[in-house]
Amino acid sequence: MDKINLLQKRKKQLLDAGKDIRKSIADLIDGDSFVELSCYSFSKNEFYGENAEGEGVVTGFATIYDYPFYIVAQNSAVLSGGLSKAACDKIAKCLNQAEKTGTPVIYLLSSLGVQIGEGVSVLEGLASLILKASQLKGSIPQYLIVNGEVYGQLSLLAGLCDFNFFIEKKSALAANSPLVISAKSGKNTSKFDLGGAKGLDKANLATFTVKSFEEIKTKLSEINEILSKPLIDCDELNVQLPALNKNCNEKALLEIFDKGCAIELGAGYSPEVKCMLGRIGGIAVAATLFNGNAVELNAHNVRKIKDFAEFVSCYELPYITFVNTLGIRADEQTNNSIVIKEIGEYVSILDCIDAAKISVVYGKAIGLGYTVFAAKSMGYDYSYAFANAKIALFDSVQGAEIEFAGKKKIDISKLAEKYSEENSDPVNAARGGYIDNIIEPEFIKQYLIASLQMLLK
């Protein structure tokens, strides 16, 4: 037997079966940097009666803008990308290599579920794969690209990965078949309305919505560069932002980040809160920014903040909170939700962040909004407030009057004086030693850079 000819024949079969997914990989990586692993992995599927070339999964490693990544790519051309036990084992093997070398992982997923003929065996494979991805969470970055339709248990990876990319008019993700979900919901909903980024706007799963692989490639490089945390030489200590003195809103606040060094995560979920990665004075940081009018907390926006804080804790990034919140929304629906549990969990996670923690009250910090997001006793290394900020127990005298309604000994006139705009001035908090400095908004970047430099480990 001519082994060379046999090898060439097998290689051609493999490349023909995976030409589309290999093109997707090529679109993502640097030149010819991809090195494939476990490529000659075949198993007989009794249900379909055919070989699954490469198990419908391509694994290997490559570089993207010179950063190394391990890659797991489902080949939907083989058995519709259906998972087998052997495919799960092949992916887990790749993840073990990534763990050993501390290298980030990229998943390109496109699958309609599992291979039916495998029965419980494939469920065991899925369990080992999901467990391994869970073990990697927080130790090495995991990126998920929904490269088509992803249905079934493999969708759980979206809940474990740090960053999920949804491609416009291509990505759909669901725990069950959209047909089943639509039928049980009594609606005829398209797969994109159900499992696309917009359809999952309450799920906190779509970190980015993109149009092309080129956009994904750029984002991957930017994020990995920030997470690698090298200090970039950046002479911005004396930068002033006069626009903040004129109009201190969230858009103007984004100018605090070094030019071209700010990335928003999960913009489609609870957009009243921004979660940002970027650099300030060349230092890699993470930031939560309450935007718009003073934000009222609910289960969704607190969950977004909490998940982001957990990510920040895992990757030991300095954490800055730009505060403008009234505390928990006062309505029946919010009261009968998990918002209190979410805030409790957030406080526990915040306490675990060992890197610098800085609070900047740029708008309102009222009641619990101050306690959780600005109080020195909550563990913030530095707390700053803008000169026009408002820090108080209640947002207004009307709020205080409602709180103390029916109390005979309460002097309403004194209450009005206590909660007047003048007495909500941050100077009162500073007098107690609770605010480190009250500053003009335009100088905030200088203060942040100086503070970060002092707190760098």
Coordinates of C-alpha atoms in Angstrom, one line a residue:
M1 CA 0.0 0.0 0.0
D2 CA 1.3 3.4 -1.0
K3 CA 1.1 5.2 2.3
I4 CA 2.0 8.6 0.8
N5 CA -0.9 8.4 -1.7
L6 CA -3.2 7.3 1.0
L7 CA -2.2 10.2 3.2
Q8 CA -2.7 12.6 0.3
K9 CA -6.2 11.1 -0.4
R10 CA -7.2 11.4 3.3
K11 CA -5.9 15.0 3.5
K12 CA -7.9 16.0 0.4
Q13 CA -11.1 14.5 1.9
L14 CA -10.4 16.4 5.1
L15 CA -9.8 19.7 3.3
D16 CA -12.7 19.3 1.0
A17 CA -15.1 18.6 3.9
G18 CA -13.8 21.6 5.9
K19 CA -13.0 24.2 3.2
D20 CA -15.7 26.7 4.4
I21 CA -14.7 26.6 8.1
R22 CA -11.0 26.8 7.2
K23 CA -11.8 29.9 5.1
S24 CA -13.5 31.4 8.2
I25 CA -10.4 30.6 10.3
A26 CA -8.2 32.2 7.6
D27 CA -10.3 35.3 7.6
L28 CA -9.6 35.6 11.4
I29 CA -5.9 34.9 11.8
D30 CA -2.5 36.2 10.6
G31 CA -1.5 34.8 7.2
D32 CA -0.7 31.1 7.3
S33 CA -0.2 30.9 11.1
F34 CA -2.8 28.2 11.8
V35 CA -1.4 24.9 13.0
E36 CA -4.1 22.2 13.1
L37 CA -4.3 19.6 15.9
S38 CA -5.9 16.1 15.9
C39 CA -6.9 16.6 12.3
Y40 CA -7.1 12.9 11.5
S41 CA -9.9 12.2 14.0
F42 CA -12.6 9.9 12.6
S43 CA -15.3 7.8 14.1
K44 CA -18.1 5.8 12.6
N45 CA -21.6 7.1 13.3
E46 CA -24.0 4.1 13.5
F47 CA -27.1 6.2 12.9
Y48 CA -25.9 7.9 9.8
G49 CA -23.6 5.1 8.6
E50 CA -20.8 7.4 7.5
N51 CA -17.5 8.7 8.6
A52 CA -17.4 12.1 10.3
E53 CA -14.2 13.7 8.9
G54 CA -12.4 15.4 11.7
E55 CA -15.5 14.9 13.9
G56 CA -17.0 18.0 12.4
V57 CA -14.6 20.1 14.4
V58 CA -11.3 21.8 13.5
T59 CA -8.9 22.6 16.3
G60 CA -5.5 24.2 16.4
F61 CA -3.6 27.4 17.3
A62 CA -2.7 30.5 15.4
T63 CA -1.8 34.2 15.9
I64 CA -4.0 37.3 15.5
Y65 CA -2.0 40.5 15.2
D66 CA 0.9 38.4 16.6
Y67 CA -1.1 37.4 19.7
P68 CA -1.4 33.6 20.1
F69 CA -4.8 31.9 20.4
Y70 CA -6.2 28.3 20.4
I71 CA -9.1 27.9 18.0
V72 CA -12.0 25.5 18.1
A73 CA -14.2 25.7 15.0
Q74 CA -17.2 23.6 14.2
N75 CA -17.6 22.4 10.7
S76 CA -21.3 22.5 9.9
A77 CA -20.6 20.7 6.6
V78 CA -20.0 17.5 8.5
L79 CA -23.2 16.1 10.0
S80 CA -24.7 19.6 10.3
G81 CA -22.0 20.4 12.8
G82 CA -23.7 17.9 15.1
L83 CA -21.6 17.0 18.2
S84 CA -20.4 13.5 18.9
K85 CA -18.6 12.2 22.0
A86 CA -15.4 12.1 20.0
A87 CA -15.9 15.8 18.9
C88 CA -16.4 16.8 22.6
D89 CA -13.2 14.9 23.5
K90 CA -11.3 16.6 20.7
I91 CA -12.4 20.1 21.9
A92 CA -11.6 19.3 25.5
K93 CA -8.1 18.2 24.4
C94 CA -7.6 21.6 22.8
L95 CA -8.8 23.4 25.9
N96 CA -6.4 21.4 28.0
Q97 CA -3.5 22.6 25.8
A98 CA -4.8 26.2 26.2
E99 CA -4.9 25.8 30.0
K100 CA -1.4 24.4 30.1
T101 CA 0.1 27.3 28.1
G102 CA -2.2 30.1 29.5
T103 CA -3.4 30.9 25.9
P104 CA -6.8 32.4 25.1
V105 CA -9.4 30.3 23.3
I106 CA -11.7 31.3 20.4
Y107 CA -14.7 29.2 19.6
L108 CA -16.4 29.4 16.2
L109 CA -19.6 27.6 16.7
S110 CA -22.3 26.5 14.2
S111 CA -24.4 23.5 15.2
L112 CA -27.9 22.3 15.2
G113 CA -27.3 20.1 18.2
V114 CA -25.9 16.6 18.9
Q115 CA -25.7 13.5 16.7
I116 CA -28.8 11.5 17.5
G117 CA -27.2 8.1 17.1
E118 CA -24.8 8.6 20.0
G119 CA -27.4 8.6 22.8
V120 CA -26.2 9.2 26.3
S121 CA -22.5 9.0 25.3
V122 CA -22.6 12.5 23.7
L123 CA -24.2 13.9 26.8
E124 CA -21.2 12.6 28.8
G125 CA -19.0 14.3 26.2
L126 CA -20.9 17.6 26.6
A127 CA -20.7 17.4 30.4
S128 CA -16.9 17.1 30.2
L129 CA -16.6 19.9 27.7
I130 CA -18.8 22.3 29.6
L131 CA -17.0 21.5 32.8
K132 CA -13.6 22.2 31.3
A133 CA -14.8 25.6 29.8
S134 CA -16.1 26.4 33.3
Q135 CA -12.8 25.6 34.8
L136 CA -11.0 28.0 32.4
K137 CA -13.4 30.8 33.2
G138 CA -11.5 33.6 34.8
S139 CA -8.0 32.1 34.2
I140 CA -7.7 32.5 30.5
P141 CA -9.9 34.6 28.2
Q142 CA -12.5 32.7 26.2
Y143 CA -14.1 34.3 23.1
L144 CA -17.2 32.8 21.4
I145 CA -18.2 33.6 17.8
V146 CA -21.7 32.5 16.9
N147 CA -20.8 31.6 13.4
G148 CA -24.3 30.6 12.2
E149 CA -26.9 28.8 14.2
V150 CA -26.1 27.3 17.6
Y151 CA -28.8 25.3 19.3
G152 CA -28.9 22.9 22.2
Q153 CA -26.5 22.4 25.1
L154 CA -23.6 23.9 23.3
S155 CA -25.2 27.2 23.7
L156 CA -24.2 27.0 27.4
L157 CA -20.7 28.0 26.3
A158 CA -22.1 31.5 25.7
G159 CA -22.8 31.7 29.4
L160 CA -19.2 30.7 30.2
C161 CA -17.2 32.8 27.7
D162 CA -15.9 36.3 28.6
F163 CA -16.8 37.7 25.2
N164 CA -19.5 36.7 22.7
F165 CA -19.7 37.9 19.1
F166 CA -23.0 37.9 17.2
I167 CA -22.8 38.5 13.4
E168 CA -25.6 40.5 11.9
K169 CA -28.1 38.4 9.8
K170 CA -26.1 35.3 10.5
S171 CA -26.0 34.5 14.2
A172 CA -28.8 32.7 16.1
L173 CA -28.3 31.0 19.5
A174 CA -30.9 29.2 21.6
A175 CA -31.0 26.4 24.2
N176 CA -33.7 24.6 22.2
S177 CA -34.7 24.5 18.5
P178 CA -36.4 27.8 17.5
L179 CA -39.2 25.7 16.0
V180 CA -39.9 24.1 19.4
I181 CA -39.7 27.4 21.2
S182 CA -42.0 29.1 18.7
A183 CA -44.5 26.3 18.8
K184 CA -44.6 26.3 22.7
S185 CA -44.9 30.1 22.7
G186 CA -47.7 30.0 20.3
K187 CA -45.8 32.4 17.9
N188 CA -44.2 32.1 14.5
T189 CA -40.9 33.8 15.4
S190 CA -37.9 33.8 13.1
K191 CA -34.7 32.3 14.3
F192 CA -33.0 35.7 14.3
D193 CA -35.8 37.5 16.2
L194 CA -35.6 34.6 18.7
G195 CA -31.8 34.0 19.0
G196 CA -30.1 36.9 17.4
A197 CA -28.5 39.7 19.4
K198 CA -31.7 41.8 19.4
G199 CA -33.8 38.8 20.3
L200 CA -31.5 38.2 23.3
D201 CA -31.4 41.7 24.6
K202 CA -32.6 40.6 28.0
A203 CA -30.2 37.7 28.2
N204 CA -26.9 39.6 28.7
L205 CA -25.2 37.2 26.2
A206 CA -24.3 39.4 23.2
T207 CA -21.1 41.3 24.1
F208 CA -20.6 42.6 20.6
T209 CA -22.8 42.7 17.4
V210 CA -20.6 42.9 14.4
K211 CA -20.8 42.9 10.6
S212 CA -17.7 41.0 9.6
F213 CA -14.8 38.8 10.6
E214 CA -12.5 41.7 10.1
E215 CA -14.4 43.6 12.8
I216 CA -14.1 40.6 15.1
K217 CA -10.3 40.3 14.4
T218 CA -9.8 44.0 15.4
K219 CA -11.8 43.6 18.6
L220 CA -10.0 40.4 19.6
S221 CA -6.6 42.2 19.2
E222 CA -7.8 45.3 21.2
I223 CA -9.2 43.3 24.0
N224 CA -6.3 40.9 24.3
E225 CA -3.9 43.8 24.3
I226 CA -5.7 45.4 27.3
L227 CA -5.9 42.1 29.2
S228 CA -2.2 41.5 28.7
K229 CA -1.9 44.8 30.7
P230 CA 1.5 46.1 29.5
L231 CA 2.0 49.7 30.6
I232 CA 2.0 51.9 27.4
D233 CA 4.1 55.1 27.5
C234 CA 1.6 57.8 27.4
D235 CA 2.2 61.4 28.4
E236 CA -1.3 62.4 29.3
L237 CA -0.9 63.4 33.0
N238 CA -1.6 67.0 32.2
V239 CA -4.6 66.5 29.8
Q240 CA -7.6 68.6 30.6
L241 CA -11.1 68.0 29.4
P242 CA -12.9 71.4 29.4
A243 CA -16.0 70.0 27.8
L244 CA -16.8 68.2 31.1
N245 CA -17.1 71.6 32.9
K246 CA -19.7 72.7 30.3
N247 CA -21.7 69.5 30.0
C248 CA -20.9 66.6 32.3
N249 CA -22.6 63.7 30.5
E250 CA -21.6 60.1 29.8
K251 CA -20.5 60.9 26.2
A252 CA -18.1 63.6 27.4
L253 CA -16.9 61.2 30.2
L254 CA -15.7 58.7 27.5
E255 CA -13.0 61.3 26.6
I256 CA -11.3 60.2 29.8
F257 CA -10.0 57.1 28.0
D258 CA -6.9 57.4 25.9
K259 CA -7.7 58.0 22.2
G260 CA -8.6 54.7 20.5
C261 CA -8.4 52.7 23.7
A262 CA -12.0 52.3 24.8
I263 CA -14.2 49.3 24.2
E264 CA -17.8 49.0 25.4
L265 CA -19.1 45.5 26.3
G266 CA -22.7 44.4 26.1
A267 CA -24.0 47.7 24.7
G268 CA -27.4 46.1 23.8
Y269 CA -28.2 45.0 27.4
S270 CA -29.3 47.5 30.0
P271 CA -27.8 50.4 28.0
E272 CA -28.3 52.8 30.9
V273 CA -25.1 51.3 32.3
K274 CA -21.9 51.1 30.2
C275 CA -19.2 48.5 30.9
M276 CA -15.9 49.6 29.5
L277 CA -12.4 48.3 28.9
G278 CA -9.7 50.7 28.0
R279 CA -6.6 52.6 29.0
I280 CA -6.2 55.8 31.0
G281 CA -2.7 57.3 30.9
G282 CA -1.5 54.1 29.3
I283 CA -2.8 52.0 32.2
A284 CA -5.2 49.2 31.4
V285 CA -8.5 49.7 33.3
A286 CA -12.1 48.6 33.6
A287 CA -14.9 51.0 34.2
T288 CA -18.6 51.0 35.0
L289 CA -20.4 54.2 33.9
F290 CA -24.0 55.1 34.8
N291 CA -25.3 57.2 32.0
G292 CA -28.2 59.4 31.0
N293 CA -30.3 60.8 33.9
A294 CA -29.6 59.4 37.3
V295 CA -30.1 55.6 36.9
E296 CA -32.5 53.6 39.0
L297 CA -31.3 50.1 39.8
N298 CA -33.2 47.0 38.8
A299 CA -32.3 43.3 38.6
H300 CA -31.1 43.6 35.0
N301 CA -28.7 46.5 35.3
V302 CA -27.3 45.3 38.6
R303 CA -26.7 41.9 37.0
K304 CA -24.8 43.6 34.2
I305 CA -22.6 45.4 36.7
K306 CA -22.1 42.3 38.8
D307 CA -21.1 40.1 35.9
F308 CA -18.6 42.8 34.8
A309 CA -17.2 43.1 38.3
E310 CA -16.6 39.4 38.4
F311 CA -14.7 39.6 35.1
V312 CA -12.7 42.5 36.5
S313 CA -11.8 40.5 39.6
C314 CA -10.7 37.5 37.6
Y315 CA -8.3 39.5 35.4
E316 CA -7.1 41.8 38.2
L317 CA -7.8 45.1 36.4
P318 CA -8.1 48.5 38.2
Y319 CA -11.8 49.3 38.5
I320 CA -13.3 52.7 38.2
T321 CA -17.0 53.5 38.8
F322 CA -18.5 56.7 37.5
V323 CA -21.5 57.1 39.7
N324 CA -24.9 58.6 38.9
T325 CA -27.7 56.6 40.5
L326 CA -30.7 57.0 42.8
G327 CA -30.5 53.5 44.2
I328 CA -33.1 50.8 43.7
R329 CA -36.2 51.7 41.6
A330 CA -39.2 52.2 43.8
D331 CA -41.9 50.1 42.1
E332 CA -43.7 46.8 42.8
Q333 CA -42.0 44.9 40.0
T334 CA -38.5 45.8 41.1
N335 CA -39.3 45.1 44.7
N336 CA -40.5 41.6 43.8
S337 CA -37.4 40.7 41.8
I338 CA -33.9 39.4 42.6
V339 CA -32.4 42.9 42.6
I340 CA -31.5 42.7 46.4
K341 CA -29.8 39.3 45.9
E342 CA -27.9 40.7 42.9
I343 CA -26.7 43.7 44.9
G344 CA -25.6 41.4 47.7
E345 CA -23.6 39.3 45.3
Y346 CA -22.1 42.4 43.7
V347 CA -20.8 43.6 47.1
S348 CA -19.2 40.2 47.7
I349 CA -17.4 40.3 44.3
L350 CA -16.4 43.9 44.8
D351 CA -14.7 42.9 48.0
C352 CA -12.7 40.3 46.1
I353 CA -11.2 42.8 43.6
D354 CA -7.6 43.2 44.7
A355 CA -6.6 45.8 42.1
A356 CA -7.3 49.5 42.6
K357 CA -10.9 50.6 43.1
I358 CA -11.8 54.2 42.4
S359 CA -15.2 55.9 42.6
V360 CA -16.1 59.1 40.9
V361 CA -19.4 60.7 41.7
Y362 CA -20.1 62.7 38.6
G363 CA -23.9 63.0 39.0
K364 CA -26.0 61.7 41.9
A365 CA -25.1 59.2 44.6
I366 CA -28.3 58.9 46.6
G367 CA -28.9 56.4 49.5
L368 CA -27.9 52.9 48.5
G369 CA -26.4 54.4 45.3
Y370 CA -23.8 56.0 47.5
T371 CA -23.4 53.1 49.9
V372 CA -22.6 50.5 47.2
F373 CA -20.8 52.5 44.5
A374 CA -19.0 55.3 46.4
A375 CA -18.7 54.7 50.2
K376 CA -15.1 54.5 51.4
S377 CA -16.3 51.8 53.8
M378 CA -17.1 49.7 50.8
G379 CA -13.4 49.4 50.1
Y380 CA -12.8 52.1 47.5
D381 CA -9.2 53.2 47.5
Y382 CA -10.1 56.7 46.3
S383 CA -13.4 58.4 46.2
Y384 CA -13.8 61.7 44.2
A385 CA -16.8 63.9 43.5
F386 CA -17.4 66.6 40.9
A387 CA -18.2 70.0 42.3
N388 CA -21.7 69.8 40.9
A389 CA -22.4 66.3 42.2
K390 CA -25.1 65.5 44.7
I391 CA -24.6 63.1 47.6
A392 CA -27.5 62.6 50.0
L393 CA -29.7 60.1 51.8
F394 CA -32.7 61.2 49.7
D395 CA -32.9 62.8 46.3
S396 CA -35.2 65.6 47.5
V397 CA -37.1 66.9 50.4
Q398 CA -40.2 65.3 48.9
G399 CA -38.6 61.9 49.2
A400 CA -37.7 62.6 52.8
E401 CA -41.2 63.8 53.6
I402 CA -42.7 60.6 52.1
E403 CA -40.2 58.5 54.2
F404 CA -41.1 60.3 57.4
A405 CA -44.8 60.7 56.7
G406 CA -46.9 60.3 59.9
K407 CA -44.0 61.0 62.3
K408 CA -45.3 63.6 64.7
K409 CA -42.0 65.0 65.8
I410 CA -40.6 65.7 62.4
D411 CA -40.2 69.4 61.6
I412 CA -40.9 69.6 57.8
S413 CA -39.1 73.0 57.5
K414 CA -36.0 71.5 59.1
L415 CA -36.3 68.5 56.8
A416 CA -36.5 70.8 53.8
E417 CA -33.4 72.6 54.9
K418 CA -31.5 69.3 55.5
Y419 CA -32.2 68.0 52.0
S420 CA -31.9 71.2 50.1
E421 CA -29.6 71.4 47.1
E422 CA -27.1 73.3 49.2
N423 CA -26.8 70.6 51.9
S424 CA -26.6 67.9 49.3
D425 CA -23.3 69.4 48.2
P426 CA -20.4 66.8 48.2
V427 CA -18.5 69.1 50.6
N428 CA -20.6 67.7 53.4
A429 CA -19.4 64.1 52.6
A430 CA -15.8 65.4 52.3
R431 CA -15.9 67.0 55.7
G432 CA -16.6 63.6 57.2
G433 CA -13.5 62.2 55.4
Y434 CA -15.7 60.1 53.1
I435 CA -14.7 61.9 49.8
D436 CA -11.0 62.3 49.1
N437 CA -11.3 65.3 46.9
I438 CA -13.9 67.5 45.2
I439 CA -12.7 68.5 41.8
E440 CA -13.6 70.4 38.7
P441 CA -14.7 67.9 36.1
E442 CA -12.2 68.9 33.5
F443 CA -9.3 67.8 35.7
I444 CA -10.6 64.2 36.4
K445 CA -8.2 62.5 34.0
Q446 CA -5.2 64.0 35.8
Y447 CA -6.5 62.7 39.2
L448 CA -7.3 59.3 37.8
I449 CA -3.8 58.8 36.2
A450 CA -2.1 60.0 39.4
S451 CA -4.2 57.6 41.5
L452 CA -3.7 54.7 39.2
Q453 CA 0.0 55.2 39.2
M454 CA 0.1 55.1 43.0
L455 CA -2.1 52.0 43.2
L456 CA -0.4 49.9 40.5
K457 CA 0.9 46.6 41.7

